[in-house]
RNA sequence: GGGCCGGUAGUUCAAUCGGUUAGAGCACCGCCCUGUCACGGCGGAAGUUGCGGGUUCGACUCCCGUCCGGCCCGCCA
């Protein structure tokens, strides 16, 4: 580089700089060599500019420019000049000017890139992952990481303004049995013992409340060793917050402000004044899931009672066994072919574990075309018609199974068909709080388990129900749902140790186990714990929504593949035997069968 | 753990029913070119068809296994 230093970025060079001498630095986006004159599109962070090498201006720079190739790193000095009228390119930024180079310094050469560094590289994602650095040079990831930064800043500013303070909590922490599988870190000084990476800073932030910090936040890394999805990475970032001496309303008010600030600062989007609320029960009834996209206009209808004594044995027996029947009515669905319905049925069976998909098509004359019609009494047909508002042109899709599976099947059909058939309200954002979740739910083996996590406080007037009807206890839990994606969740926590102990007892922990596993929290609750509660936003998912990404990999600098590998670094990887020895570890031979 | 889709040159794709030497665009390399901006012209190089096995006179193609990428179910408070 010598003594020459960059004096401007490409973005700063416009026709107000005509006549001035500037020094630019960046990468060769493209070279167009005309023999006598050579054009190079110079790219730097966020912009680019055409620079031109002419032998009549600088013989030696022109000579050197012949050696330039894509992605070479260069420094150029020259004069900003207007382009002649016939060479102006109105399709690009600064297409009316160019830099006439007087001096070229090649700072570094580069091997040819595996794909074009352009808006749309048009290559397979595995190629992009393997060459992540090149991919990171492309505009989509540049924008995403910029948006991510803006989101960090917006969150920090919003919470700081609300008097929250940022406190770090440990990454090396203790394994606790609840929730996801932990990532473990072996301890060298305590052979056989392990740290765990935090799934979230949940207990730590509660202890900070006990310690009197009153308003905490952290942009915290979280780790969960579970199978991945497009919207799930093994490590991710949360905007984690907790506050004392508040109830649900005060927390929701904070969340509303933070959410709006983020949307406004990052996406330039002004959300409605008040975020809509819907109860868990209503969400499940109408949409079949606890994170509905309410822009989709299709809704489910409960029909269990209709089939309680039906001749349709498949349904009646399901109901006898405690299952339910629900229907997804789709009106004006003449365009939905039999073939499409068959495809839906096979999807339901294969992907969702359903037994089948019963359906009815109401013909123009009101007749029911349906594999189940012959089992239905007129009375039942009438009840179904009334409940679903079926009319000629309607297609009714039925699911009969356990409550969970019925809802899973129909919510999937509702989403897929809603988009496919265009039954979606024309507004870009659907933001809502889902509230009044149950505290507990029944596990498959009939035992009682927590619905979200074991520290959620029950609604105050339901505390008495802990003794008599735990499954009926409402929680102070709330989720933020945007466009059908769970963006975050939170609750009030148990600040009374007797309530917390009772809940752990209901969850099946003995007194000893509770003390062993959560003793430091239970102790904390006995040294003057204030009422407190909080929330955690999934930062990655928010960025993904705001930049319109398809997966978290689109908004993460160095993401993992679906099988948890970093293809760039090659992690995870084997380690040296003496490293294992030092940790007191020994690998078990792989069993092959 | 399970279902589905995919894997051919650096890259994006093609290759008829299993049949000649696996082709093409872009990228790359060389030469030419003073106004391009996806520059252009001429020429060239580039392949363990993911890997292993099988069937066959013959396999990119069919079969089995396996690895890798993706989407989903389970799982993930």
XYZ file of C-alpha atoms (C1' of nucleotides) in Angstrom:
670
model
C 0.000 0.000 0.000
C 3.004 2.224 0.563
C 2.136 5.676 1.768
C -0.996 5.962 -0.343
C -4.213 5.935 1.665
C -7.850 5.739 0.685
C -9.499 9.146 0.722
C -13.058 8.161 -0.119
C -15.389 5.204 -0.414
C -17.105 4.480 -3.710
C -20.412 5.502 -2.193
C -19.031 8.937 -1.430
C -18.004 9.582 -5.002
C -20.741 11.277 -6.987
C -20.854 14.061 -9.535
C -20.247 16.649 -6.842
C -16.700 15.282 -6.776
C -16.060 15.925 -10.458
C -12.595 17.331 -10.991
C -11.314 16.180 -7.625
C -8.544 13.708 -7.073
C -9.482 10.740 -4.873
C -7.918 7.493 -3.796
C -10.216 4.472 -3.728
C -9.604 0.973 -2.503
C -11.499 -2.255 -2.928
C -11.979 -5.355 -4.991
C -12.150 -5.850 -8.740
C -15.777 -6.664 -9.383
C -15.314 -6.967 -13.139
C -12.724 -6.073 -15.722
C -13.564 -5.046 -19.263
C -10.382 -4.946 -21.302
C -10.744 -3.237 -24.664
C -7.080 -3.444 -25.406
C -6.579 0.272 -25.590
C -8.742 1.134 -22.626
C -9.573 -0.976 -19.598
C -12.614 -0.580 -17.382
C -12.806 -1.977 -13.904
C -15.818 -1.949 -11.632
C -14.294 -1.293 -8.253
C -16.274 -2.646 -5.336
C -15.873 -1.640 -1.728
C -18.126 -1.994 1.264
C -21.570 -1.232 0.040
C -20.982 0.345 -3.355
C -18.947 0.393 -6.536
C -17.617 2.741 -9.156
C -16.286 2.377 -12.670
C -12.620 3.209 -12.889
C -10.938 3.567 -16.240
C -7.328 2.941 -17.243
C -6.209 4.864 -20.303
C -2.692 4.715 -21.711
C -2.829 8.402 -22.566
C -3.402 9.256 -18.902
C -1.096 6.773 -17.237
C 0.869 4.380 -19.373
C 2.083 2.240 -16.506
C -1.259 1.997 -14.677
C -2.869 0.847 -17.916
C -0.125 -1.689 -18.375
C -0.631 -3.084 -14.877
C -4.385 -3.116 -15.211
C -4.066 -5.828 -17.831
C -3.074 -8.177 -15.009
C -6.161 -7.444 -12.928
C -8.616 -10.268 -12.351
C -11.846 -10.683 -10.423
C -11.496 -10.114 -6.688
C -7.984 -8.653 -6.872
C -7.513 -6.057 -4.161
C -6.418 -2.708 -5.492
C -5.808 0.892 -4.583
C -6.348 3.498 -7.297
C -5.607 7.180 -7.435
C -7.254 9.294 -10.055
C -9.493 12.138 -11.006
C -13.274 11.977 -10.938
C -14.469 12.780 -14.433
C -17.848 13.144 -16.053
C -18.580 10.606 -18.734
C -19.241 11.763 -22.270
C -22.944 11.875 -22.984
C -22.972 8.739 -25.118
C -21.246 6.659 -22.463
C -23.437 7.536 -19.512
C -25.062 4.456 -17.981
C -28.356 5.497 -16.401
C -28.948 2.020 -14.978
C -26.278 2.143 -12.319
C -25.379 4.378 -9.444
C -22.865 7.043 -10.435
C -23.238 5.987 -14.054
C -22.530 9.526 -15.219
C -19.025 9.632 -13.777
C -15.908 7.515 -13.581
C -12.473 7.617 -12.077
C -9.646 8.210 -14.541
C -6.794 6.347 -12.907
C -3.331 7.843 -12.713
C -1.879 5.327 -10.294
C -2.704 1.681 -9.609
C -1.431 -0.418 -6.774
C -2.280 -4.097 -6.718
C -2.539 -4.864 -3.002
C -3.253 -8.518 -3.498
C -4.103 -11.047 -6.140
C -6.929 -13.566 -5.836
C -7.796 -16.980 -7.161
C -10.904 -16.971 -9.370
C -14.071 -16.912 -7.268
C -16.142 -20.114 -7.369
C -19.217 -18.103 -8.268
C -20.062 -14.571 -9.275
C -20.062 -12.014 -6.470
C -23.460 -10.666 -7.431
C -26.935 -10.084 -6.100
C -28.051 -13.459 -7.397
C -25.183 -15.928 -7.487
C -27.430 -18.695 -8.795
C -25.516 -21.507 -7.138
C -26.352 -24.326 -4.812
C -26.346 -23.501 -1.135
C -23.753 -26.132 -0.293
C -21.358 -24.350 -2.652
C -22.120 -21.075 -0.971
C -21.563 -22.621 2.436
C -18.237 -24.100 1.436
C -17.130 -20.735 0.093
C -18.738 -18.664 2.785
C -16.300 -15.778 2.480
C -17.190 -15.254 -1.144
C -20.832 -15.542 -0.253
C -20.390 -12.937 2.457
C -19.169 -10.548 -0.217
C -22.507 -10.742 -1.989
C -25.078 -7.983 -1.455
C -27.775 -10.138 0.207
C -25.522 -11.147 3.073
C -24.023 -7.673 3.281
C -27.528 -6.303 3.721
C -28.508 -9.010 6.197
C -25.514 -8.462 8.442
C -26.033 -4.732 8.253
C -29.664 -5.216 9.265
C -28.509 -7.460 12.067
C -26.211 -4.756 13.314
C -29.017 -2.221 13.110
C -31.202 -4.551 15.108
C -28.561 -4.854 17.813
C -28.337 -1.087 17.963
C -32.109 -0.612 18.021
C -32.541 -3.149 20.808
C -29.754 -1.650 22.866
C -31.050 1.864 22.374
C -34.660 0.977 23.115
C -33.860 -0.923 26.289
C -31.234 1.518 27.455
C -33.760 4.321 27.026
C -36.163 2.329 29.179
C -33.533 2.163 31.917
C -32.483 -1.436 31.370
C -28.823 -2.244 31.889
C -26.841 -4.782 29.925
C -25.259 -7.502 32.027
C -23.375 -10.529 30.785
C -23.998 -13.986 32.183
C -21.714 -17.000 31.918
C -21.308 -19.096 28.790
C -19.754 -21.871 30.838
C -22.583 -22.804 33.109
C -24.383 -25.706 34.703
C -26.394 -28.407 33.025
C -30.000 -28.522 34.169
C -32.448 -31.190 33.123
C -35.246 -29.092 31.716
C -35.658 -28.147 28.095
C -33.330 -29.031 25.283
C -30.255 -31.201 25.190
C -27.208 -29.357 26.503
C -23.900 -28.809 24.791
C -21.345 -29.979 27.303
C -17.826 -28.736 27.935
C -15.543 -31.043 29.849
C -13.675 -29.563 32.781
C -9.920 -30.069 32.906
C -9.513 -29.216 36.566
C -12.455 -31.366 37.600
C -12.053 -34.509 35.522
C -15.389 -36.150 34.822
C -17.329 -32.969 35.423
C -18.830 -30.815 32.720
C -19.964 -27.299 32.141
C -22.991 -26.788 29.950
C -23.479 -23.982 27.475
C -26.596 -21.986 28.373
C -29.850 -22.762 26.579
C -30.798 -19.314 27.785
C -29.706 -17.176 30.725
C -33.042 -17.879 32.419
C -31.996 -18.612 35.975
C -29.129 -16.119 35.958
C -31.380 -13.252 34.991
C -33.856 -14.193 37.682
C -31.021 -14.121 40.194
C -30.076 -10.674 38.917
C -33.612 -9.596 39.783
C -33.197 -11.045 43.257
C -29.921 -9.132 43.443
C -31.827 -5.934 42.872
C -30.840 -4.847 39.366
C -34.540 -4.451 38.524
C -34.087 -4.074 34.792
C -31.631 -6.318 32.962
C -31.060 -7.081 29.334
C -28.507 -8.937 27.282
C -27.947 -9.799 23.659
C -27.209 -13.299 24.655
C -25.905 -16.322 22.831
C -27.877 -19.475 23.489
C -27.051 -23.077 22.656
C -29.364 -26.049 22.169
C -28.204 -29.404 20.929
C -31.299 -30.415 19.005
C -31.981 -31.214 15.377
C -32.020 -28.179 13.124
C -34.491 -26.553 10.786
C -34.438 -23.605 8.444
C -35.317 -21.419 11.451
C -33.224 -23.244 14.046
C -29.473 -23.067 14.487
C -27.642 -24.796 17.353
C -26.411 -21.434 18.561
C -28.475 -18.315 18.267
C -28.942 -14.901 19.778
C -31.687 -13.645 22.013
C -32.603 -10.194 23.151
C -33.058 -11.320 26.706
C -34.680 -9.098 29.305
C -36.077 -9.278 32.809
C -37.700 -6.708 35.084
C -38.875 -6.454 38.662
C -42.003 -5.085 40.374
C -44.141 -5.449 37.277
C -47.071 -7.472 36.090
C -47.872 -8.817 32.666
C -49.187 -5.495 31.375
C -46.041 -3.552 32.115
C -43.882 -6.175 30.446
C -46.088 -6.335 27.361
C -45.873 -2.561 27.152
C -42.087 -2.753 27.087
C -42.147 -5.504 24.484
C -44.454 -3.448 22.351
C -42.102 -0.480 22.461
C -39.020 -2.550 21.718
C -40.719 -4.361 18.849
C -41.900 -1.137 17.283
C -38.512 0.483 17.660
C -36.818 -2.456 15.977
C -39.261 -2.522 13.081
C -38.961 1.184 12.644
C -35.164 1.457 12.963
C -34.264 -1.676 11.060
C -36.995 -1.966 8.486
C -38.491 1.499 8.354
C -41.791 -0.155 9.223
C -44.314 1.590 11.456
C -46.465 -1.001 13.209
C -49.983 -0.341 14.461
C -50.304 1.451 17.759
C -51.414 -1.571 19.740
C -50.263 -5.110 19.199
C -53.246 -7.418 18.919
C -53.773 -10.020 21.626
C -55.303 -13.433 21.397
C -55.612 -16.126 24.019
C -53.973 -19.502 23.662
C -57.369 -21.201 23.742
C -58.771 -19.008 20.997
C -55.674 -19.477 18.870
C -55.901 -23.240 19.177
C -59.638 -23.309 18.508
C -59.661 -21.057 15.487
C -56.270 -21.715 13.941
C -55.092 -24.969 15.472
C -51.788 -23.635 16.667
C -50.367 -21.239 19.222
C -48.557 -19.126 16.620
C -51.130 -18.397 13.958
C -50.673 -16.154 10.986
C -54.026 -14.416 11.263
C -53.725 -12.920 7.797
C -54.732 -16.332 6.491
C -58.495 -16.174 6.331
C -59.240 -19.879 6.786
C -60.402 -21.015 10.215
C -61.035 -24.357 11.875
C -64.386 -25.569 13.143
C -64.858 -27.903 16.100
C -67.119 -30.883 15.311
C -66.347 -33.410 18.021
C -69.871 -33.464 19.442
C -71.399 -34.078 16.020
C -69.532 -37.350 15.718
C -69.943 -38.600 19.268
C -72.581 -41.115 18.218
C -71.999 -41.161 14.494
C -72.234 -44.132 12.175
C -68.880 -43.049 10.863
C -66.948 -45.454 13.044
C -63.472 -44.106 12.371
C -64.503 -40.752 13.802
C -66.778 -42.014 16.565
C -64.171 -44.374 17.935
C -61.587 -41.639 17.930
C -63.943 -39.464 19.926
C -64.665 -42.355 22.313
C -60.968 -42.587 23.008
C -60.803 -38.935 23.926
C -59.850 -37.599 20.536
C -61.456 -34.723 18.701
C -62.802 -33.937 15.247
C -62.213 -30.625 13.557
C -62.873 -29.347 10.087
C -61.192 -26.877 7.796
C -63.888 -25.474 5.538
C -62.765 -23.800 2.337
C -65.477 -21.971 0.460
C -65.501 -21.182 -3.249
C -62.986 -23.968 -3.730
C -64.251 -25.243 -7.077
C -60.704 -24.984 -8.349
C -59.418 -27.556 -5.876
C -59.104 -30.782 -7.804
C -59.609 -34.292 -6.552
C -55.965 -34.876 -7.355
C -54.966 -32.001 -5.104
C -57.001 -33.398 -2.233
C -55.381 -36.812 -2.729
C -51.983 -35.172 -2.578
C -52.945 -33.422 0.626
C -54.045 -36.720 2.086
C -50.770 -38.401 1.271
C -48.894 -35.458 2.765
C -50.985 -35.743 5.930
C -50.227 -39.440 6.194
C -46.581 -39.301 5.305
C -45.392 -36.132 6.924
C -47.758 -35.611 9.805
C -48.568 -39.162 10.814
C -52.281 -38.771 10.191
C -54.469 -41.788 9.466
C -56.152 -40.147 6.523
C -57.981 -37.098 5.357
C -61.758 -37.158 5.132
C -63.291 -34.611 2.816
C -66.556 -33.340 1.430
C -67.113 -31.352 -1.699
C -70.439 -29.563 -1.896
C -71.639 -29.683 -5.501
C -73.619 -27.007 -7.308
C -76.868 -28.841 -6.606
C -75.995 -29.098 -2.925
C -75.130 -32.807 -3.129
C -72.156 -34.008 -1.163
C -69.409 -35.683 -3.076
C -67.433 -37.456 -0.418
C -66.052 -40.809 0.656
C -67.707 -40.373 4.052
C -71.101 -39.006 3.012
C -72.801 -42.389 3.033
C -72.029 -42.823 6.715
C -73.514 -39.516 7.710
C -77.084 -39.031 8.819
C -79.079 -36.073 7.527
C -78.924 -34.649 11.000
C -75.157 -34.838 11.060
C -74.918 -33.303 7.618
C -77.108 -30.496 8.760
C -74.996 -29.897 11.861
C -71.836 -29.884 9.809
C -73.350 -27.532 7.241
C -74.417 -25.180 9.969
C -71.134 -25.183 11.822
C -68.962 -24.826 8.730
C -71.344 -22.598 6.749
C -70.839 -25.018 3.878
C -72.442 -24.076 0.572
C -72.095 -25.121 -3.046
C -68.428 -24.824 -3.955
C -67.188 -25.552 -0.442
C -64.574 -28.169 0.288
C -64.537 -29.477 3.854
C -61.422 -31.207 5.164
C -61.790 -33.261 8.348
C -59.262 -34.561 10.826
C -60.107 -36.994 13.584
C -57.351 -37.953 15.975
C -55.820 -36.823 19.217
C -56.282 -33.134 19.845
C -52.641 -32.400 19.199
C -52.521 -34.233 15.902
C -55.827 -32.861 14.618
C -54.560 -29.367 15.210
C -51.174 -30.143 13.714
C -52.732 -31.531 10.550
C -55.294 -28.811 10.040
C -52.967 -25.968 10.855
C -50.591 -27.242 8.187
C -53.445 -27.541 5.662
C -54.718 -24.125 6.647
C -51.336 -22.536 6.023
C -50.511 -24.377 2.814
C -53.948 -23.927 1.268
C -54.348 -20.392 2.538
C -51.285 -19.285 0.583
C -51.976 -21.563 -2.350
C -55.521 -20.323 -2.806
C -54.693 -16.722 -2.029
C -56.894 -16.537 1.088
C -54.475 -14.152 2.748
C -55.159 -10.593 3.807
C -53.107 -8.083 1.910
C -50.933 -6.634 4.654
C -47.267 -7.395 5.178
C -47.171 -7.774 8.938
C -49.256 -9.753 11.357
C -48.032 -9.060 14.854
C -49.742 -10.455 17.919
C -49.299 -11.467 21.505
C -50.620 -14.888 22.364
C -51.515 -14.878 26.053
C -53.043 -17.079 28.760
C -51.171 -20.254 28.040
C -51.731 -23.188 30.369
C -49.042 -23.733 32.985
C -48.867 -27.485 32.514
C -49.701 -29.935 29.826
C -50.179 -33.642 29.717
C -47.251 -35.632 28.344
C -47.844 -38.618 26.086
C -47.428 -41.017 28.994
C -50.109 -39.142 30.919
C -47.723 -37.455 33.295
C -47.777 -33.724 33.859
C -45.094 -31.571 32.367
C -44.552 -27.833 32.082
C -45.845 -26.127 28.983
C -42.883 -23.773 28.608
C -40.431 -23.902 31.452
C -40.651 -24.758 35.142
C -40.246 -21.223 36.504
C -43.330 -19.656 34.938
C -45.680 -18.179 37.538
C -49.317 -19.213 37.536
C -51.999 -16.573 37.213
C -52.505 -15.399 40.779
C -56.111 -16.484 41.197
C -55.232 -19.959 39.891
C -52.636 -20.707 42.549
C -55.190 -22.607 44.575
C -55.848 -24.861 41.585
C -52.276 -26.177 41.811
C -53.567 -28.564 44.458
C -56.778 -29.628 42.787
C -56.548 -29.196 39.037
C -53.033 -28.465 37.844
C -53.897 -28.874 34.160
C -56.471 -26.112 34.565
C -53.959 -23.623 35.921
C -53.371 -20.681 33.642
C -49.846 -19.360 33.246
C -48.637 -15.787 32.998
C -46.868 -16.808 29.832
C -47.025 -14.831 26.585
C -45.580 -15.247 23.106
C -44.858 -12.656 20.454
C -45.898 -14.037 17.079
C -45.122 -12.338 13.789
C -46.450 -13.691 10.503
C -46.974 -17.102 12.028
C -43.480 -17.319 13.470
C -42.799 -17.420 17.185
C -40.451 -14.512 17.683
C -40.159 -14.682 21.431
C -41.731 -15.637 24.688
C -41.778 -14.690 28.316
C -43.697 -14.773 31.542
C -43.854 -13.670 35.109
C -41.685 -15.976 37.220
C -42.303 -17.569 40.544
C -40.863 -15.253 43.143
C -42.428 -17.165 46.023
C -40.395 -20.227 46.840
C -43.435 -22.135 48.150
C -45.185 -21.777 44.789
C -42.004 -22.716 42.932
C -41.528 -25.752 45.143
C -45.124 -26.813 44.650
C -44.709 -26.609 40.879
C -41.513 -28.639 40.938
C -43.353 -31.171 43.055
C -46.182 -31.389 40.530
C -43.570 -31.871 37.826
C -42.399 -34.913 39.711
C -39.208 -33.696 41.318
C -38.550 -34.905 44.811
C -37.471 -32.406 47.448
C -33.888 -33.698 47.124
C -33.869 -33.479 43.310
C -35.230 -29.967 43.411
C -32.549 -28.896 45.817
C -29.822 -30.657 43.838
C -30.876 -29.218 40.485
C -32.381 -25.849 41.282
C -31.137 -25.214 44.815
C -29.359 -22.001 43.894
C -32.595 -20.634 42.440
C -34.766 -21.811 45.335
C -32.282 -20.307 47.786
C -32.421 -17.099 45.793
C -36.183 -16.981 46.142
C -35.782 -17.047 49.926
C -33.479 -14.084 50.323
C -35.923 -11.414 49.264
C -36.913 -12.047 45.655
C -39.036 -9.314 44.127
C -41.919 -10.144 41.793
C -40.353 -10.276 38.368
C -40.795 -11.398 34.828
C -39.310 -11.010 31.424
C -38.998 -12.051 27.856
C -36.600 -13.172 25.150
C -36.783 -12.209 21.479
C -35.269 -14.499 18.893
C -32.998 -11.969 17.268
C -32.021 -14.158 14.330
C -35.607 -14.815 13.350
C -36.398 -11.127 13.543
C -33.566 -10.288 11.185
C -34.700 -13.065 8.897
C -38.194 -11.585 8.706
C -36.993 -8.051 8.241
C -34.701 -8.924 5.335
C -37.077 -11.488 3.885
C -34.660 -14.386 4.324
C -35.640 -18.007 3.850
C -33.494 -19.430 6.589
C -31.329 -18.393 9.520
C -28.328 -19.197 7.347
C -29.277 -16.131 5.306
C -28.765 -13.837 8.295
C -25.855 -15.505 10.077
C -22.267 -14.800 9.127
C -20.995 -18.304 9.771
C -23.917 -20.689 10.085
C -24.075 -24.437 10.588
C -25.593 -26.916 8.163
C -28.711 -28.858 9.033
C -26.464 -31.528 10.516
C -24.720 -29.003 12.688
C -21.474 -28.667 10.763
C -19.523 -25.588 9.914
C -18.372 -26.418 6.374
C -15.983 -23.490 6.314
C -13.925 -24.344 9.376
C -14.756 -27.999 9.364
C -16.292 -28.087 12.811
C -16.896 -30.242 14.702
C -13.616 -32.097 14.280
C -11.490 -34.714 15.953
C -9.096 -33.539 18.637
C -5.689 -34.786 19.659
C -5.556 -37.720 22.046
C -3.564 -35.764 24.611
C -6.304 -33.146 24.683
C -8.752 -35.874 25.639
C -6.361 -37.278 28.200
C -5.963 -33.913 29.817
C -9.723 -33.780 30.200
C -9.944 -37.279 31.572
C -11.928 -38.429 28.569
C -11.738 -41.597 26.563
C -13.601 -42.241 23.319
C -15.730 -45.300 23.133
C -15.094 -47.288 19.945
C -17.850 -46.701 17.383
C -20.215 -49.600 17.369
C -20.876 -50.705 13.846
C -23.665 -53.084 13.126
C -34.729 -41.965 14.681
C -38.156 -41.338 10.174
C -40.204 -39.330 5.244
C -39.190 -36.596 0.799
C -35.988 -33.868 -2.877
C -31.122 -33.299 -4.809
C -25.523 -34.570 -6.021
C -22.488 -34.819 -13.924
C -16.239 -29.609 -15.570
C -14.868 -23.990 -10.984
C -20.278 -23.102 -11.682
C -25.403 -23.601 -13.867
C -27.427 -27.313 -16.638
C -27.892 -31.284 -20.823
C -26.919 -36.354 -22.256
C -33.558 -40.261 -25.984
C -35.222 -47.027 -23.902
C -28.928 -48.950 -20.775
C -25.322 -48.055 -26.460
C -19.985 -43.880 -30.501
C -14.941 -40.140 -27.689
C -20.217 -37.407 -21.389
C -22.017 -31.938 -24.305
C -23.391 -26.535 -23.752
C -23.671 -21.415 -21.277
C -20.964 -18.616 -17.739
C -16.255 -18.576 -15.311
C -10.986 -19.760 -16.384
C -6.315 -19.596 -19.791
C -4.030 -17.469 -24.511
C -4.217 -13.950 -28.602
C -6.794 -9.556 -30.687
C -9.568 -5.089 -29.636
C -9.622 2.934 -27.297
C -15.826 3.625 -24.552
C -17.472 -0.767 -22.270
C -20.692 -1.387 -18.198
C -23.463 -9.280 -18.303
C -18.099 -5.507 -23.626
C -16.915 -8.070 -28.167
C -14.000 -11.590 -31.664
C -10.892 -16.009 -32.376
C -8.679 -20.165 -30.085
C -7.817 -23.463 -25.787
C -7.866 -26.164 -21.332
C -11.085 -28.254 -18.010
C -14.748 -34.665 -15.785
C -12.861 -40.598 -10.435
C -20.744 -38.460 -13.428
C -20.303 -37.825 -4.592
C -18.220 -42.714 -2.906
C -18.423 -48.329 -2.711
C -20.538 -52.636 -4.541
C -23.933 -55.327 -7.889
C -26.705 -56.506 -12.609
C -25.091 -56.256 -17.885
C -21.440 -57.528 -23.764
C -21.957 -52.341 -22.183
C -24.026 -48.045 -16.448
C -24.308 -40.791 -15.770
C -28.684 -43.930 -16.689
C -31.048 -49.929 -13.386
C -30.432 -52.256 -8.160
C -28.206 -52.238 -3.044
C -25.336 -49.692 0.460
C -22.998 -45.300 2.010
C -21.524 -39.998 2.328
C -22.908 -34.930 1.602
C -26.627 -30.673 0.995
C -31.780 -29.109 1.601
C -37.158 -29.329 3.308
C -40.280 -31.620 6.820
C -41.946 -35.078 11.084
C -40.122 -36.557 15.784
C -37.173 -33.412 18.918
C -36.495 -28.134 20.230
C -39.640 -24.815 27.674
